[in-house]
Structure formats: C-alpha cells, structure tokens
C-alpha cells in the first residue's frame, strides 16, 4: 500500500525554528525551508524581496492531520499577532501566513483561525 503524502506550507517567523519544532511530530515525513508569497523569482537568503520565510511539510494524513499541524503551528511555532516579526526577528519575511495546497486545507485553516479568534487566545 502506498502512503499518500500531503503537503502543508506555513510561514511564521524563522523557518529553521519552525522546522526544528514541526519535524519532531509523528507523521511528519519531510520538511523543507524556503521562501514563498513574494515577488522575487528564485528567492534566496540574501535576496528574498517580499517573500516570507516558510516551511514545506510533507505529512502522512493517516498519522497527523492538517488540523493538528495547524494546532502545533499556532501553539508552539509563533505568535500571529506580531506584525512582520517573531521574537527578535524583525522584517516582512518573518510574517505569519498559511499557504493552503488544496480547497480542503483552506477550509480547515479558515475554520481553525475563526476558532482561535472566537476563543481570543491571542488577545491581551
């Protein structure tokens, strides 16, 4: 039986920090850091234009759901209320963003964000 691997793409501050946290979860099969959501073709560390630092996560949905990945992302990886920064890292490349790879991921992300907003977990 072949495992169907899904992909999640998340931006939330330093990609190496997010990668270190997320790759430890059972069901996360691969991680890759890079830049997305910007204006520079073939963005690099030194030339990323308006891209965000992001992580691409390959995961087995039988072991970890996209919803669980979002839960981990929002609970340990970053604070989405910090505009264009995470901790000591400042700049638009450290912004918070979700890049759904399917309509189902977009639906799950919107529902989860609505739930977070309703719970006021990030409000002071």
Short mmCIF file of C-alpha atoms in Angstrom, two decimals:
data_model
loop_
_atom_site.label_atom_id
_atom_site.label_comp_id
_atom_site.label_asym_id
_atom_site.label_seq_id
_atom_site.Cartn_x
_atom_site.Cartn_y
_atom_site.Cartn_z
CA UNK A 1 0.00 0.00 0.00
CA UNK A 2 1.34 3.41 -0.97
CA UNK A 3 1.24 6.23 1.58
CA UNK A 4 -0.46 9.37 0.28
CA UNK A 5 1.75 12.23 1.35
CA UNK A 6 0.15 15.66 1.71
CA UNK A 7 1.92 19.00 1.80
CA UNK A 8 1.41 21.91 4.17
CA UNK A 9 3.12 25.29 3.66
CA UNK A 10 3.32 27.65 6.63
CA UNK A 11 5.14 30.91 7.34
CA UNK A 12 5.59 32.10 10.90
CA UNK A 13 8.96 33.56 11.63
CA UNK A 14 12.34 31.92 11.39
CA UNK A 15 11.94 28.88 9.15
CA UNK A 16 14.69 26.95 10.89
CA UNK A 17 12.96 27.31 14.26
CA UNK A 18 9.62 26.17 12.83
CA UNK A 19 11.30 23.27 11.07
CA UNK A 20 13.00 22.12 14.25
CA UNK A 21 9.70 22.10 16.14
CA UNK A 22 7.44 20.59 13.50
CA UNK A 23 9.64 17.81 12.19
CA UNK A 24 9.57 16.08 15.58
CA UNK A 25 5.90 15.07 15.29
CA UNK A 26 4.95 11.54 14.26
CA UNK A 27 3.55 11.61 10.76
CA UNK A 28 5.73 14.49 9.60
CA UNK A 29 7.75 12.75 6.92
CA UNK A 30 9.77 15.63 5.49
CA UNK A 31 10.42 19.33 5.92
CA UNK A 32 12.00 21.89 3.65
CA UNK A 33 12.59 25.56 4.34
CA UNK A 34 12.49 28.35 1.79
CA UNK A 35 10.68 31.47 0.67
CA UNK A 36 7.17 31.93 -0.71
CA UNK A 37 4.48 34.51 -1.27
CA UNK A 38 6.66 37.25 -2.72
CA UNK A 39 7.89 38.98 -5.82
CA UNK A 40 11.42 37.71 -6.45
CA UNK A 41 11.93 34.67 -8.72
CA UNK A 42 14.24 32.08 -7.12
CA UNK A 43 14.41 33.89 -3.78
CA UNK A 44 17.49 33.33 -1.63
CA UNK A 45 18.54 34.16 1.92
CA UNK A 46 20.28 37.33 0.70
CA UNK A 47 17.69 38.25 -1.96
CA UNK A 48 14.17 37.34 -0.91
CA UNK A 49 12.29 40.52 -1.80
CA UNK A 50 8.80 40.40 -0.31
CA UNK A 51 8.78 36.64 0.30
CA UNK A 52 8.08 35.12 3.72
CA UNK A 53 10.31 32.55 5.36
CA UNK A 54 8.25 29.36 5.18
CA UNK A 55 8.36 25.66 5.76
CA UNK A 56 7.02 22.97 3.46
CA UNK A 57 5.87 19.96 5.45
CA UNK A 58 5.30 16.56 3.88
CA UNK A 59 2.98 14.57 6.11
CA UNK A 60 1.03 11.34 6.27
CA UNK A 61 -2.60 12.34 6.97
CA UNK A 62 -3.23 8.92 8.50
CA UNK A 63 -0.76 9.78 11.27
CA UNK A 64 -1.18 13.55 11.66
CA UNK A 65 -3.95 15.73 10.32
CA UNK A 66 -3.61 19.12 8.70
CA UNK A 67 -5.68 20.48 11.60
CA UNK A 68 -3.17 19.06 14.09
CA UNK A 69 -0.30 20.63 12.15
CA UNK A 70 -2.07 24.00 12.39
CA UNK A 71 -2.65 23.45 16.10
CA UNK A 72 1.07 22.83 16.63
CA UNK A 73 1.96 25.77 14.39
CA UNK A 74 -0.20 28.21 16.35
CA UNK A 75 0.66 26.84 19.79
CA UNK A 76 4.43 26.49 19.66
CA UNK A 77 5.81 27.93 16.45
CA UNK A 78 4.82 31.59 16.52
CA UNK A 79 2.52 34.41 17.60
CA UNK A 80 0.45 35.59 14.61
CA UNK A 81 -0.36 38.90 16.32
CA UNK A 82 3.23 40.12 15.95
CA UNK A 83 3.16 42.03 12.67
CA UNK A 84 6.19 41.27 10.49
CA UNK A 85 8.24 39.79 13.30
CA UNK A 86 8.71 36.83 15.58
CA UNK A 87 10.62 37.42 18.78
CA UNK A 88 13.94 39.06 17.93
CA UNK A 89 13.50 38.55 14.16
CA UNK A 90 12.06 41.68 12.52
CA UNK A 91 11.06 42.18 8.89
CA UNK A 92 8.29 41.28 6.45
CA UNK A 93 9.97 37.93 5.76
CA UNK A 94 9.00 36.91 9.32
CA UNK A 95 5.28 37.50 8.79
CA UNK A 96 2.65 34.91 9.59
CA UNK A 97 0.89 33.24 6.65
CA UNK A 98 -0.75 29.99 5.63
CA UNK A 99 -0.45 28.81 2.04
CA UNK A 100 -3.09 26.09 1.59
CA UNK A 101 -2.34 23.49 -1.07
CA UNK A 102 -6.00 22.50 -1.51
CA UNK A 103 -9.51 23.83 -1.04
CA UNK A 104 -9.88 21.47 1.93
CA UNK A 105 -6.78 22.91 3.62
CA UNK A 106 -8.13 26.45 3.03
CA UNK A 107 -11.44 25.44 4.65
CA UNK A 108 -9.71 23.84 7.65
CA UNK A 109 -7.39 26.85 8.12
CA UNK A 110 -10.24 29.37 7.97
CA UNK A 111 -12.27 27.35 10.47
CA UNK A 112 -9.31 26.99 12.83
CA UNK A 113 -8.47 30.72 12.67
CA UNK A 114 -12.14 31.55 13.35
CA UNK A 115 -11.99 29.25 16.37
CA UNK A 116 -8.82 30.98 17.62
CA UNK A 117 -10.39 34.41 17.13
CA UNK A 118 -13.53 33.35 18.97
CA UNK A 119 -11.51 31.98 21.88
CA UNK A 120 -9.47 35.21 21.98
CA UNK A 121 -6.38 33.12 22.75
CA UNK A 122 -4.05 35.72 21.20
CA UNK A 123 -5.79 38.80 22.64
CA UNK A 124 -4.28 40.55 25.63
#
